[in-house]
Amino acid sequence: QVQLVESGGGLVQTGGSLRLSCAASGSIFTINAMGWYRQAPGKQRELVADITTRGSTNYADSVKGRFTISRDHAENTVYLQMNSLKPEDTAVYYCNAKRFLIPTHDYWGQGTQVTVSS
């Protein structure tokens, strides 16, 4: 089992910045990638960004150039630095950890609210 604990959400004005943190614990040696998803009211959960254990990153087109994902292996923590925030970034952000080996599995954090006011 893997436990994920998020922090760093909040309320910010348009153009502002926030940094989300996700600390992983448990059987972290089984994890191949970590990332962030978000879900706005009435919408499906979508990938924001992820990073593999080898450091490969992937971003949604809507956040490229504004968000940066990074990972501290020593602290087993993943960060999402969000700059130039827009009202459409408002959502609950969920930390995710993936195991690629069969049986594959997704682990989820409890979610943290990010609200961008116009």
Coordinates of C-alpha atoms in Angstrom, one line a residue:
Q1 CA 0.0 0.0 0.0
V2 CA 1.0 3.6 -0.7
Q3 CA -0.3 6.6 1.2
L4 CA -0.4 10.1 -0.4
V5 CA -0.8 13.3 1.6
E6 CA -1.3 16.5 -0.2
S7 CA -0.8 20.1 0.9
G8 CA -0.6 23.6 -0.5
G9 CA -3.9 24.4 -2.0
G10 CA -5.8 27.6 -1.4
L11 CA -7.2 30.8 -2.8
V12 CA -5.2 33.0 -5.1
Q13 CA -5.9 35.8 -7.6
T14 CA -5.5 35.5 -11.3
G15 CA -1.9 35.6 -12.2
G16 CA -0.8 34.3 -8.9
S17 CA 1.2 31.2 -7.9
L18 CA 0.8 28.2 -5.6
R19 CA 2.9 25.2 -4.9
L20 CA 1.3 21.8 -4.2
S21 CA 3.1 19.1 -2.3
C22 CA 2.4 15.4 -2.2
A23 CA 4.3 13.2 0.3
A24 CA 4.3 9.4 -0.3
S25 CA 4.8 6.7 2.3
G26 CA 4.4 3.0 2.5
S27 CA 5.5 0.7 -0.4
I28 CA 6.9 3.5 -2.4
F29 CA 9.5 1.2 -4.1
T30 CA 6.6 -0.2 -6.1
I31 CA 5.7 3.2 -7.6
N32 CA 6.8 4.0 -11.2
A33 CA 5.3 7.4 -11.6
M34 CA 3.6 10.2 -9.6
G35 CA 1.5 13.1 -10.8
W36 CA -1.3 15.4 -10.3
Y37 CA -4.9 15.3 -11.7
R38 CA -7.6 17.8 -11.2
Q39 CA -11.4 17.8 -11.3
A40 CA -13.6 20.9 -11.7
P41 CA -17.3 20.8 -10.8
G42 CA -19.3 19.0 -13.5
K43 CA -16.1 17.9 -15.3
Q44 CA -14.2 14.7 -15.5
R45 CA -10.9 14.3 -13.7
E46 CA -8.0 15.1 -16.0
L47 CA -4.2 14.7 -15.9
V48 CA -2.3 17.9 -15.1
A49 CA 1.2 16.6 -15.0
D50 CA 3.2 13.5 -14.1
I51 CA 6.8 12.4 -13.6
T52 CA 8.4 9.0 -13.8
T53 CA 11.0 7.6 -11.5
R54 CA 13.5 8.3 -14.3
G55 CA 12.5 11.9 -14.4
S56 CA 10.4 12.0 -17.6
T57 CA 7.6 14.5 -17.4
N58 CA 4.3 15.0 -19.1
Y59 CA 2.0 18.0 -19.0
A60 CA -1.5 18.8 -20.2
D61 CA -1.5 21.3 -23.0
S62 CA -3.5 23.7 -20.9
V63 CA -0.7 24.0 -18.3
K64 CA 2.4 23.8 -20.4
G65 CA 4.7 26.7 -19.7
R66 CA 2.9 27.7 -16.5
F67 CA 3.1 24.6 -14.3
T68 CA 6.2 22.6 -13.3
I69 CA 6.3 19.2 -11.7
S70 CA 9.3 18.0 -9.8
R71 CA 10.3 15.2 -7.4
D72 CA 12.5 15.0 -4.3
H73 CA 13.5 11.3 -4.1
A74 CA 15.0 11.7 -0.7
E75 CA 11.8 13.1 0.7
N76 CA 9.5 10.9 -1.4
T77 CA 7.7 14.1 -2.3
V78 CA 6.3 15.4 -5.6
Y79 CA 5.7 19.1 -6.1
L80 CA 3.6 21.0 -8.6
Q81 CA 4.6 24.7 -9.0
M82 CA 1.7 26.6 -10.5
N83 CA 2.4 30.0 -12.0
S84 CA 0.2 32.5 -13.9
L85 CA -2.9 30.9 -12.6
K86 CA -6.2 31.4 -14.3
P87 CA -9.8 31.0 -13.1
E88 CA -10.1 27.9 -15.3
D89 CA -7.4 26.2 -13.1
T90 CA -9.9 26.2 -10.3
A91 CA -10.5 22.5 -9.2
V92 CA -9.7 19.9 -6.7
Y93 CA -6.2 18.7 -7.3
Y94 CA -5.4 15.0 -6.6
C95 CA -2.0 13.5 -6.1
N96 CA -1.6 10.2 -8.0
A97 CA 0.9 7.4 -7.8
K98 CA 1.0 4.6 -10.4
R99 CA 2.4 1.1 -10.3
F100 CA 3.1 -0.1 -13.9
L101 CA 3.8 -3.7 -13.1
I102 CA 1.0 -6.2 -13.1
P103 CA -1.3 -5.9 -11.2
T104 CA -1.2 -2.3 -12.1
H105 CA -2.6 0.1 -9.6
D106 CA -3.5 3.8 -9.0
Y107 CA -3.2 5.4 -5.6
W108 CA -4.9 8.6 -4.8
G109 CA -4.6 11.4 -2.3
Q110 CA -7.5 13.0 -0.6
G111 CA -7.5 16.1 -2.8
T112 CA -6.7 19.7 -2.2
Q113 CA -8.8 22.7 -3.4
V114 CA -7.3 25.3 -5.6
T115 CA -9.4 28.4 -6.3
V116 CA -8.3 31.1 -8.6
S117 CA -10.4 34.3 -8.4
S118 CA -10.8 36.7 -11.3

